[in-house]
mmCIF file of C-alpha atoms in Angstrom:
data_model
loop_
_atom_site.group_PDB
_atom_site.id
_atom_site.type_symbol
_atom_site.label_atom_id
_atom_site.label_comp_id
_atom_site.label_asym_id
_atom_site.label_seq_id
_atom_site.Cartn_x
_atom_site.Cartn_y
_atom_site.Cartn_z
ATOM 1 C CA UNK A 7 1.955 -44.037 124.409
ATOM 2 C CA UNK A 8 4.749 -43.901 126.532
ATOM 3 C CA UNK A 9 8.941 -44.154 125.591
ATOM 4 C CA UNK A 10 11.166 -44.283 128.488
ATOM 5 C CA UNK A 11 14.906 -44.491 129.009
ATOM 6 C CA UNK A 12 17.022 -47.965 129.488
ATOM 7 C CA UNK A 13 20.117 -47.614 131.453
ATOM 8 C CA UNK A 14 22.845 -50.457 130.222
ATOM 9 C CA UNK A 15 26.137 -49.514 131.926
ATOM 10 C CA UNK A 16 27.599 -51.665 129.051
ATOM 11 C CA UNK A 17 31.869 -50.940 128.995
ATOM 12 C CA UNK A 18 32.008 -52.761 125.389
ATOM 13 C CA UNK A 19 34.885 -51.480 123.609
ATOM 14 C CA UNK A 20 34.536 -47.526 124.766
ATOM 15 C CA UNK A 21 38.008 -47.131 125.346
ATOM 16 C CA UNK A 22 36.645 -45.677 129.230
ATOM 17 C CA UNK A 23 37.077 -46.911 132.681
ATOM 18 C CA UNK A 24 33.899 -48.000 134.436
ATOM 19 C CA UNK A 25 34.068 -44.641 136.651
ATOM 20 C CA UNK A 26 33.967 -43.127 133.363
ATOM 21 C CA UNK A 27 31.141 -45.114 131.568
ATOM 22 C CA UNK A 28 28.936 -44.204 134.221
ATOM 23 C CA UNK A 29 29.845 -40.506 134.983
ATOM 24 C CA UNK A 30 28.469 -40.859 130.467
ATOM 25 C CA UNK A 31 25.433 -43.116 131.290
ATOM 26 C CA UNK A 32 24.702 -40.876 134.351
ATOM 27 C CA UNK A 33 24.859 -37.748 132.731
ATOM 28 C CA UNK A 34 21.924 -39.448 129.799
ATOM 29 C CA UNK A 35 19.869 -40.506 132.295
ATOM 30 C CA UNK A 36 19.737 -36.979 134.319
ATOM 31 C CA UNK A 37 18.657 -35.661 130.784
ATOM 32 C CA UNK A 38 15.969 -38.015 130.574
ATOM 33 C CA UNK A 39 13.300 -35.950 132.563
ATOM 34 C CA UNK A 40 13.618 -32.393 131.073
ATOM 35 C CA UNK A 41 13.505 -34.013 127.402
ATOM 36 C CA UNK A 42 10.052 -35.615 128.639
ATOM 37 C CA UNK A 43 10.851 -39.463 128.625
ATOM 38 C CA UNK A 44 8.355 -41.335 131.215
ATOM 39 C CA UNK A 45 10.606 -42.908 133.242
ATOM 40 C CA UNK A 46 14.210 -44.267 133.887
ATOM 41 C CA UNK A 47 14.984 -48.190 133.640
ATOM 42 C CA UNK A 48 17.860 -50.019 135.297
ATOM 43 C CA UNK A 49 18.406 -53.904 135.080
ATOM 44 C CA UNK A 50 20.526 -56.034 137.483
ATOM 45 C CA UNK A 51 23.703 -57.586 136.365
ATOM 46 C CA UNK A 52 26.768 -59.020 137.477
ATOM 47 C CA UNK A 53 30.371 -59.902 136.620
ATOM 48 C CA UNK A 54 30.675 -58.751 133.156
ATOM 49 C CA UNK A 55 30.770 -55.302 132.431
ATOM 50 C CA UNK A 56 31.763 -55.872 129.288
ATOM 51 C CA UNK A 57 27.771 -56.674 128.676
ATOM 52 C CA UNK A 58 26.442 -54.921 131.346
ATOM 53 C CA UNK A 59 27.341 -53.829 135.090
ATOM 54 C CA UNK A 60 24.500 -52.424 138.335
ATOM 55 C CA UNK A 61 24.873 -55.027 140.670
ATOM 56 C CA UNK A 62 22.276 -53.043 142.771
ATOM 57 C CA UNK A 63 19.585 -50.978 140.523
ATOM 58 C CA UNK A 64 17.875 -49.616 143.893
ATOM 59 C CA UNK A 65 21.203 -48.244 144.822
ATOM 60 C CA UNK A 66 21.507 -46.556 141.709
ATOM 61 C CA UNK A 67 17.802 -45.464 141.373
ATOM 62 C CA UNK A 68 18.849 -43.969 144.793
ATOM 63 C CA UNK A 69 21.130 -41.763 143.539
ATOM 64 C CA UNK A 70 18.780 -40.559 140.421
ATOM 65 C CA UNK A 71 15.885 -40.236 142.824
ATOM 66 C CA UNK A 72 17.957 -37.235 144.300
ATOM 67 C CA UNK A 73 19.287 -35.900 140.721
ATOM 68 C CA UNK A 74 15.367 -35.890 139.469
ATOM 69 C CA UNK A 75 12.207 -34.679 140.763
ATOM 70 C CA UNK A 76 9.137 -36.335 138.888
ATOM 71 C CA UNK A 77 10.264 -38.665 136.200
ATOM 72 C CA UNK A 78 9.366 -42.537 137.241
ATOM 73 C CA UNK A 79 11.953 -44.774 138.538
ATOM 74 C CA UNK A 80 12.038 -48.810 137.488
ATOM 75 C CA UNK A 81 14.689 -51.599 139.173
ATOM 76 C CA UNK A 82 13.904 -53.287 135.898
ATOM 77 C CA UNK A 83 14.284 -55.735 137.265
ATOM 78 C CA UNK A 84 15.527 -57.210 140.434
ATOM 79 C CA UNK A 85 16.774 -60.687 139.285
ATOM 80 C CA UNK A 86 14.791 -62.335 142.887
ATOM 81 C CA UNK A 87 16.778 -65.712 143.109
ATOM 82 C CA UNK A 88 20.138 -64.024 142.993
ATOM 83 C CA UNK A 89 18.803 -62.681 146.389
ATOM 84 C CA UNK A 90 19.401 -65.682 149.146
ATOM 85 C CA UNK A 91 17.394 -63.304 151.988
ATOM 86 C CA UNK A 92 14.263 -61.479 150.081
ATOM 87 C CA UNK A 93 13.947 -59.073 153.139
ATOM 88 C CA UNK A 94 16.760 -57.234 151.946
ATOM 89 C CA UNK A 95 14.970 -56.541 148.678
ATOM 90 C CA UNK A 96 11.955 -55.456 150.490
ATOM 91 C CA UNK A 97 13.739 -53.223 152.524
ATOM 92 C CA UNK A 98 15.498 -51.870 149.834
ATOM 93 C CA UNK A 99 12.601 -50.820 147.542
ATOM 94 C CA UNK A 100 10.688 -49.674 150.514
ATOM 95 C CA UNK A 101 13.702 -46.869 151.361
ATOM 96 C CA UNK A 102 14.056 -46.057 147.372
ATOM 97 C CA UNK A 103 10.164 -45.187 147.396
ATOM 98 C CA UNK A 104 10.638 -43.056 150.087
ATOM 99 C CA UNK A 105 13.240 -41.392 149.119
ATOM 100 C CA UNK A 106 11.916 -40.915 145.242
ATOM 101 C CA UNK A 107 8.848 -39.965 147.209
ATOM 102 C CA UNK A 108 6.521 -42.784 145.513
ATOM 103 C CA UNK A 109 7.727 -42.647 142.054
ATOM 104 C CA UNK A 110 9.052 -45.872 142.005
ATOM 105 C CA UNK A 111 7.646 -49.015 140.150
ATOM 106 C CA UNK A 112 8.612 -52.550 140.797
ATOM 107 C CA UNK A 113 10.256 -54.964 138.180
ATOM 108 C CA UNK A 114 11.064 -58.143 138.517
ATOM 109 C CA UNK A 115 12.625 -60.870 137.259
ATOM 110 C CA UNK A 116 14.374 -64.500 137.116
ATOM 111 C CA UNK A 117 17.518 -64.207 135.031
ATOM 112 C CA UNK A 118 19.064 -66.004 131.931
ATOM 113 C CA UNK A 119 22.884 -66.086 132.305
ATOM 114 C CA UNK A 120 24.246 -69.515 133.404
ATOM 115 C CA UNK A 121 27.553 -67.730 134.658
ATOM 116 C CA UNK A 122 26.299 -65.298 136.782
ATOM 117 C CA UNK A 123 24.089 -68.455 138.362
ATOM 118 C CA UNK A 124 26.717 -70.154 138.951
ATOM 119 C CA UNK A 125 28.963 -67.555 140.048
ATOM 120 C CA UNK A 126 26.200 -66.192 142.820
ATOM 121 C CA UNK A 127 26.516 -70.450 143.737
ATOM 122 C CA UNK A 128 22.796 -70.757 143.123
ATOM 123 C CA UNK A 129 21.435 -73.551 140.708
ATOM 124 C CA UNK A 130 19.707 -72.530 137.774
ATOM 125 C CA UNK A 131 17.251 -75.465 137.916
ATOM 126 C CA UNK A 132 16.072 -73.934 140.853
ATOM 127 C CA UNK A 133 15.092 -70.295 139.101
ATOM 128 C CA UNK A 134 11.871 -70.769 139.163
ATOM 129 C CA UNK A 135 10.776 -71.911 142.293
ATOM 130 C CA UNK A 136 13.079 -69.600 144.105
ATOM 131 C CA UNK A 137 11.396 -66.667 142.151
ATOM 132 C CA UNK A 138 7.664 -67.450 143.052
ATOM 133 C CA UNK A 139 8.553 -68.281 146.604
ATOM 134 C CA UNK A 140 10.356 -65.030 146.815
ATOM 135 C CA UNK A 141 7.881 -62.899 144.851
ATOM 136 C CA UNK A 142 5.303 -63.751 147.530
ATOM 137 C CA UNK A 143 7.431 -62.747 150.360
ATOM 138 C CA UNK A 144 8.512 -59.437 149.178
ATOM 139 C CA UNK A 145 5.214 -58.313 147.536
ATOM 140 C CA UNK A 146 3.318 -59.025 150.859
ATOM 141 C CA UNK A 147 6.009 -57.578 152.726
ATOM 142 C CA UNK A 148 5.688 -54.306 150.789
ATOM 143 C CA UNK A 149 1.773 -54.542 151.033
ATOM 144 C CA UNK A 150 1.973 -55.106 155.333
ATOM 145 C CA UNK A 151 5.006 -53.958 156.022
ATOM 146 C CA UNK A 152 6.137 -57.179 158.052
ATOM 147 C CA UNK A 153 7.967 -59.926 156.064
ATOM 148 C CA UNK A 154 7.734 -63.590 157.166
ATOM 149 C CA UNK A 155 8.079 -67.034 155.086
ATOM 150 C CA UNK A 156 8.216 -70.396 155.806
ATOM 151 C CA UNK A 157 9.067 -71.692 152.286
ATOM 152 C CA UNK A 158 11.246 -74.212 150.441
ATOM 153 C CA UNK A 159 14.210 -71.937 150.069
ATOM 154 C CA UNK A 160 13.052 -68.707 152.462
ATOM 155 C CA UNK A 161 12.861 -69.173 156.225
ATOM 156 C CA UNK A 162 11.793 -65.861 157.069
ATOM 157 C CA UNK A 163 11.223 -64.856 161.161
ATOM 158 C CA UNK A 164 9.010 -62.284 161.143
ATOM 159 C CA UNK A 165 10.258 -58.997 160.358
ATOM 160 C CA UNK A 166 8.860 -55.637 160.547
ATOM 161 C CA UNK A 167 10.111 -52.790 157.774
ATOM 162 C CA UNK A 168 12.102 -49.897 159.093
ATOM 163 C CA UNK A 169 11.042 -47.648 157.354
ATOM 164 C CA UNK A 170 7.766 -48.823 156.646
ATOM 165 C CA UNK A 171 6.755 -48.668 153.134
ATOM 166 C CA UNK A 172 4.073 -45.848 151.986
ATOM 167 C CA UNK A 173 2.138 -48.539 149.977
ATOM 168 C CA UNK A 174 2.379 -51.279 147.997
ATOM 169 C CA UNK A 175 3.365 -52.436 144.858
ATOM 170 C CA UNK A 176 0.854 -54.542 143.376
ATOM 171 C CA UNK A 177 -0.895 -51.684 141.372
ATOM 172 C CA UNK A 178 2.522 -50.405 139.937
ATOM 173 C CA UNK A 179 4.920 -53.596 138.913
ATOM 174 C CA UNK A 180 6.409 -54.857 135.896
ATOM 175 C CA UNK A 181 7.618 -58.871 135.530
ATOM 176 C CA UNK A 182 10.261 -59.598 132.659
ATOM 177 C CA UNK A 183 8.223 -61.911 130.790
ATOM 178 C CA UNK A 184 9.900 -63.451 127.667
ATOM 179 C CA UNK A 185 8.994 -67.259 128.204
ATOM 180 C CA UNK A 186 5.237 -68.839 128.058
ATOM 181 C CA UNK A 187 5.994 -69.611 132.130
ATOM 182 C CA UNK A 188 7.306 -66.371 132.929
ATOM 183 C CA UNK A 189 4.091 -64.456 131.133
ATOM 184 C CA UNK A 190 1.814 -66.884 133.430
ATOM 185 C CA UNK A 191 3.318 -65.874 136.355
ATOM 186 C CA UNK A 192 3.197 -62.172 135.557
ATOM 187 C CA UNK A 193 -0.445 -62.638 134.859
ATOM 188 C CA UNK A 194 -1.003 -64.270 137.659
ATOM 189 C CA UNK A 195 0.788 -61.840 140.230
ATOM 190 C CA UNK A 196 -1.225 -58.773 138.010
ATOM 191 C CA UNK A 197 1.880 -57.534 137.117
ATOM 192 C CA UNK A 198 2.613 -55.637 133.425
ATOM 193 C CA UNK A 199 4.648 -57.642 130.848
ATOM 194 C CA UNK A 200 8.319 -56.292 129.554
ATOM 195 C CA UNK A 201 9.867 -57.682 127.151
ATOM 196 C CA UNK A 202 13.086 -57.225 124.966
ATOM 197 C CA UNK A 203 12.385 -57.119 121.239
ATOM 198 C CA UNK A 204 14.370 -59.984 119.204
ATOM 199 C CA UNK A 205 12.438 -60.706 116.033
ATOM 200 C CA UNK A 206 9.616 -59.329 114.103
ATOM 201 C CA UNK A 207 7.047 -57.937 116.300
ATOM 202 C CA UNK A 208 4.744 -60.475 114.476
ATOM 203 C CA UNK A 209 6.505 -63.239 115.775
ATOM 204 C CA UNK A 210 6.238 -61.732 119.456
ATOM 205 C CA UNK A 211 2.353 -61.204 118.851
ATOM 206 C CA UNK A 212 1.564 -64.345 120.337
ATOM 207 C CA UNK A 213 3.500 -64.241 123.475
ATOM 208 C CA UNK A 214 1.559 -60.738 124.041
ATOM 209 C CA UNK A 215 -1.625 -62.168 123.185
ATOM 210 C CA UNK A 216 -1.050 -65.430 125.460
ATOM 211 C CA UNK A 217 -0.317 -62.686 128.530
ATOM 212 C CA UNK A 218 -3.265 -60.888 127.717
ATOM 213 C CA UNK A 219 -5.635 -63.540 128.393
ATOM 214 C CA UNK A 220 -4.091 -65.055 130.759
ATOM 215 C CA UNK A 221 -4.455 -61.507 132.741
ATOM 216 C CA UNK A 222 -7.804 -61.406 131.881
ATOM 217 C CA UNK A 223 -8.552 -64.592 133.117
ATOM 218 C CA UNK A 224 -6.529 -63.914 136.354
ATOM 219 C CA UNK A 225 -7.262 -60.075 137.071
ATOM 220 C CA UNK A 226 -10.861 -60.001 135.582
ATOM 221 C CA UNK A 227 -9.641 -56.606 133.675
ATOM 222 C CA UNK A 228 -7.895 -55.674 130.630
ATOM 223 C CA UNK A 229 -3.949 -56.389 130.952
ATOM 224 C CA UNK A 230 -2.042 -52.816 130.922
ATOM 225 C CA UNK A 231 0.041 -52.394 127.766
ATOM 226 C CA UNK A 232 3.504 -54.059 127.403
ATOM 227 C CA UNK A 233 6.309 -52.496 128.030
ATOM 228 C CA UNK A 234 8.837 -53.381 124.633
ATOM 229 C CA UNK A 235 12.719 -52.505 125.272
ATOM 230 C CA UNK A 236 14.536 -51.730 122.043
ATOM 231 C CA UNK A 237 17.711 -50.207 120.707
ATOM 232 C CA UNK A 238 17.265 -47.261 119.530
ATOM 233 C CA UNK A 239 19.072 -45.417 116.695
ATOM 234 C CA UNK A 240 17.303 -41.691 115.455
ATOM 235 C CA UNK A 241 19.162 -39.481 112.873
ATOM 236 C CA UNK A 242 18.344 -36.989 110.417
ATOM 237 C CA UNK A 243 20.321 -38.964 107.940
ATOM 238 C CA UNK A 244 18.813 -41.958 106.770
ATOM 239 C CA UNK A 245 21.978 -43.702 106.134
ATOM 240 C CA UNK A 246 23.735 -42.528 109.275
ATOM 241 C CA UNK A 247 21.158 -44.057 110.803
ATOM 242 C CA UNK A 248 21.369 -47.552 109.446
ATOM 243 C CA UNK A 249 25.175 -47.529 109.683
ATOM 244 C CA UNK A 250 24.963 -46.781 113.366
ATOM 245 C CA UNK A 251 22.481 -49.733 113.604
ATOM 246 C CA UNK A 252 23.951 -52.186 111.674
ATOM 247 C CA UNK A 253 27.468 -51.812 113.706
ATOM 248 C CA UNK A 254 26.438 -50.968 117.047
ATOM 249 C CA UNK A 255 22.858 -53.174 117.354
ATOM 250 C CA UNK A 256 25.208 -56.219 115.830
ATOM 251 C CA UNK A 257 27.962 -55.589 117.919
ATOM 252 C CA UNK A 258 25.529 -55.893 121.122
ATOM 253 C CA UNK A 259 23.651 -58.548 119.572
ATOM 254 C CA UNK A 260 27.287 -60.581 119.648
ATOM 255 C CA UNK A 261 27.744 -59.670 123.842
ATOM 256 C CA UNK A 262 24.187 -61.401 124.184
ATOM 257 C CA UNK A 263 25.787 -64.180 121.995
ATOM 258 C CA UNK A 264 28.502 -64.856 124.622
ATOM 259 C CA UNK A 265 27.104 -63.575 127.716
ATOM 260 C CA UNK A 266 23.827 -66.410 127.476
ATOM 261 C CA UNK A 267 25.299 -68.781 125.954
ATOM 262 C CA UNK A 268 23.151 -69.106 123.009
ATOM 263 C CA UNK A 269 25.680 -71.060 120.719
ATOM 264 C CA UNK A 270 25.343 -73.432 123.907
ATOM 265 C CA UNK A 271 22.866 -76.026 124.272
ATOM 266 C CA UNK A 272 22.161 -76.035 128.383
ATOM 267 C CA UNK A 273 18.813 -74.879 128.145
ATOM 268 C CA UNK A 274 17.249 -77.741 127.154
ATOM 269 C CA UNK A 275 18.667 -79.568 130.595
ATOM 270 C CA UNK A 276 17.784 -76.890 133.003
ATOM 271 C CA UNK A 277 14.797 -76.766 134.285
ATOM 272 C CA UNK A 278 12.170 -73.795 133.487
ATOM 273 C CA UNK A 279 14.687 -72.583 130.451
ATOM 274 C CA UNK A 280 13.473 -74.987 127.803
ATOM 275 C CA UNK A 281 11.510 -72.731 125.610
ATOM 276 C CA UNK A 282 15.282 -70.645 125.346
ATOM 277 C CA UNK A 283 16.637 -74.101 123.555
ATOM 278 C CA UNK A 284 14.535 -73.173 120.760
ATOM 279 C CA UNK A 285 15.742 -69.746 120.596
ATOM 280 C CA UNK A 286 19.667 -71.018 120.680
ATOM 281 C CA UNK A 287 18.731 -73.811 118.141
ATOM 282 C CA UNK A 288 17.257 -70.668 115.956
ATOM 283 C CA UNK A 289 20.071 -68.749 115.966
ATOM 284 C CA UNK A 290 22.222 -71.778 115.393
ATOM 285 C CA UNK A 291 20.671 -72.925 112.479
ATOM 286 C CA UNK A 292 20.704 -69.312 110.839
ATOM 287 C CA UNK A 293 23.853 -68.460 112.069
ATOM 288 C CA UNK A 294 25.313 -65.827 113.822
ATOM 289 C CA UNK A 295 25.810 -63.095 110.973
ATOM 290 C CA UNK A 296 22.194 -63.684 109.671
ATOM 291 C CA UNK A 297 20.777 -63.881 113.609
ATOM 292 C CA UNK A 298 22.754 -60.444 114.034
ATOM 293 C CA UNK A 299 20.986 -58.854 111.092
ATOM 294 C CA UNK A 300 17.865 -60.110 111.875
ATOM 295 C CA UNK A 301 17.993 -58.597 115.512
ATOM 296 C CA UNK A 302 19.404 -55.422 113.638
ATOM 297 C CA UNK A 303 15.928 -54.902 111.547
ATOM 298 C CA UNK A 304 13.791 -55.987 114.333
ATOM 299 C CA UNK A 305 14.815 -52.783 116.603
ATOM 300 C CA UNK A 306 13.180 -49.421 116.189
ATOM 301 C CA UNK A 307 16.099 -47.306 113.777
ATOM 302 C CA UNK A 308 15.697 -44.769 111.091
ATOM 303 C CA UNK A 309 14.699 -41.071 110.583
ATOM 304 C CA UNK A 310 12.095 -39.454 113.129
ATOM 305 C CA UNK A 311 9.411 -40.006 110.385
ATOM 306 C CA UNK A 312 10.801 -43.707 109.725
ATOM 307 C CA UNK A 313 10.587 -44.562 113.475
ATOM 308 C CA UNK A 314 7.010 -43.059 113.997
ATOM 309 C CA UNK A 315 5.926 -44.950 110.823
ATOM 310 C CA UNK A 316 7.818 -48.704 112.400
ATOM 311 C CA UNK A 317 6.292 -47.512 115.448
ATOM 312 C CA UNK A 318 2.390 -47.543 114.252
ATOM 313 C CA UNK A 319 2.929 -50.914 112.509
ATOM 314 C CA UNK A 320 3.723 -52.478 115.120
ATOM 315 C CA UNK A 321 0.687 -50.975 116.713
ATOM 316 C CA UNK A 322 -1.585 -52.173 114.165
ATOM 317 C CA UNK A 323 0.244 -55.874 115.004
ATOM 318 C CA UNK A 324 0.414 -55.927 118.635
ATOM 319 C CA UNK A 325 -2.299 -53.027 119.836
ATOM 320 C CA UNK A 326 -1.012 -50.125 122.792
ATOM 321 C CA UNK A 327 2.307 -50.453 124.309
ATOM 322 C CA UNK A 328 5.287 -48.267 125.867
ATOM 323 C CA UNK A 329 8.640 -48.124 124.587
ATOM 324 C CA UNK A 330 11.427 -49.080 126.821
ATOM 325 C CA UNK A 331 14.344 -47.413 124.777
ATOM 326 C CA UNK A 332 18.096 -48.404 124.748
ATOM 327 C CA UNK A 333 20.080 -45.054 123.035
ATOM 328 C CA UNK A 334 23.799 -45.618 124.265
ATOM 329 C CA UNK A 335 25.459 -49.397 123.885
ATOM 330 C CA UNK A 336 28.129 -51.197 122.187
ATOM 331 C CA UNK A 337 30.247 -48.700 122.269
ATOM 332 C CA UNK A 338 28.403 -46.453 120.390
ATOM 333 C CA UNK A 339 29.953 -42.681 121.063
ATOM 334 C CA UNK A 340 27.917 -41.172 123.500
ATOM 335 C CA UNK A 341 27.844 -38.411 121.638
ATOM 336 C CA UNK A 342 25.990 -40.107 118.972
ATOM 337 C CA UNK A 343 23.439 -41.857 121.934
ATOM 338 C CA UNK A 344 22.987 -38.544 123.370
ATOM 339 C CA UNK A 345 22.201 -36.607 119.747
ATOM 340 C CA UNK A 346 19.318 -39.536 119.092
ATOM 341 C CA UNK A 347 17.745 -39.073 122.586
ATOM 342 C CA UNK A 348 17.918 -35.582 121.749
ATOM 343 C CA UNK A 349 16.325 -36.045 118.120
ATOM 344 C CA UNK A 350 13.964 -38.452 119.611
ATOM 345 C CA UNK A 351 12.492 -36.267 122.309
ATOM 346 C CA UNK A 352 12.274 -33.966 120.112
ATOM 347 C CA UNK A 353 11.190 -35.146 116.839
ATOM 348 C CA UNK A 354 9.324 -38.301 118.048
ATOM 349 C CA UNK A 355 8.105 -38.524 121.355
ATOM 350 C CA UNK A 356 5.483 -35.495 120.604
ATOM 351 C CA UNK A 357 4.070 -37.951 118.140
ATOM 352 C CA UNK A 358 4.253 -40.933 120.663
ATOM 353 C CA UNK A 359 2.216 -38.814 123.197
ATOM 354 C CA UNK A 360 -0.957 -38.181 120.588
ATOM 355 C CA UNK A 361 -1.078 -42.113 119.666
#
């Protein structure tokens, strides 16, 4: 079993500028590979740094690629229909596997925030179409090295990579899969599920079990394991550890309250977002304080010993998969984040690696 490292870049209350956050965020991240963590994340977002803020995860993988020497790096992901010319994402994660020389592995995905849709001028409705279409074009472009597309929404003249990329990416990519469509199309493109934990693993059991054969079916071969991203809390203490959760987990919990909209009720119009409605009408009917606990206990907190024991339950639920985990957010002092990477890589991980 694998745990790796999610980069946020979330200025929530830290009393820093943004130079500052990520000179913090940076500094975690360079740690990452001498405490033995698999590889580095980075999503794409825009607009709010107050949730989160890389408007470019290949230029930032970039600049770790230089700063490391043989941890994995993962755009996870590259939100494709925020990209109106696909070329320049196949360019772009053509260069960064150079220059992390092949250590790179592809994630993509469609995105969830209306406001950043609509501030980027593209239509929502249109998320899903504008992701396969592009998908195509980028993934065969990184397999030939020559991108061309005569599509809906991509008119691409034929267009040769400079530089060429080594190889491609079908073997090594990742699709952010937390809708029944968006696991059939990762299953479908052979690409491993990741997912961000929200509720009781049992109640994402099906989801991973729908993906699995649905990969089978596709791939003829065993799906790889998933990939689950969770918030991360290890102490010593066994209280310190469940007051760090309960106020910094809740407190990010409320800036994916406000930054999707889920008080809202705009999924159920757009179209390709209406298994999210159910989600929103969830947390609406439970309310925000009980939704924010519930997302509280459904992360992976607690003593070393505590989190290796939540850890093999879910096992026993869900079968193998790789932990995707968030240690600085919210706010939280990075102090604090750093001291439970620490604890975890130390306490934790050795553990993770014998499972």
């Amino acid at each position: 079993m694998k745990a790796s490292l999610q980069l946020l870049f979330q200025n929530h209350d830290t009393g820093m500028s943004d130079a500052e956050l990520y000179a913090a965020e940076l500094r975690l991240a360079e740690l990452a590979e001498s405490l033995g963590y698999s590889a580095i994340w980075c999503i794409e977002h825009h607009f709010d740094g107050d949730y989160s803020m890389c408007p470019d995860n290949t230029q930032l993988l970039s600049y770790l690629a230089a700063r490391t020497e043989s941890i994995e790096l993962v755009p996870g992901a590259i939100i494709l229909p925020w990209w109106t010319q696909p070329l320049r994402v196949a360019e772009k994660v053509a260069l960064l596997d150079i220059l992390a020389n092949g250590r790179v592995r592809l994630g993509l995905g469609r995105g969830l925030a209306r406001s950043e849709y609509a501030t980027m001028g593209i239509d929502m409705s249109e998320s899903r179409e504008r992701f396969d279409e592009a998908a195509e074009l980028v993934l065969n472009a990184l397999d030939t090295g020559v991108a061309v597309g005569d599509g809906r929404f991509f008119k691409q003249p034929e267009a040769t990579l400079a530089p060429a990329p080594p190889r491609g990416f079908r073997d090594r990519m990742v699709c952010i899969a937390m809708s029944p469509d968006s696991l059939s199309v990762a299953a479908k493109l052979g690409a491993a599920m990741a997912t961000f934990v929200q509720f009781p693993i049992e109640q994402h059991a099906p989801l991973i079990s729908t993906y699995q054969e649905e990969y089978r079916k596709e791939q003829g071969v065993d799906a790889p394991p998933p990939t689950l991203t969770e918030f991360v809390v290890c102490t010593e203490d066994e209280e310190e550890a469940k007051q760090l959760a309960t106020e910094y987990i809740s407190r990010y919990f409320t800036t994916v309250m406000r930054h999707y909209e889920f008080a809202g009720v705009h999924f159920g119009d757009t179209k390709g977002y209406k298994s999210y409605d159910a989600v929103a009408a969830m947390i609406r009917e439970a309310g925000q304080e009980a939704a924010a606990e519930g997302y509280v206990n459904a992360q992976t907190w607690g003593t070393p010993d505590q989190i290796i024991e939540k850890i093999k339950a879910r096992r026993a639920v869900i079968g193998d998969y790789d932990l995707n985990c968030a240690f600085y957010y919210a706010g939280m002092p990075i102090e604090k984040a750093e001291a439970s990477m620490r604890l975890f890589s130390e306490k934790v991980l050795p553990e993770l690696k014998a499972l």
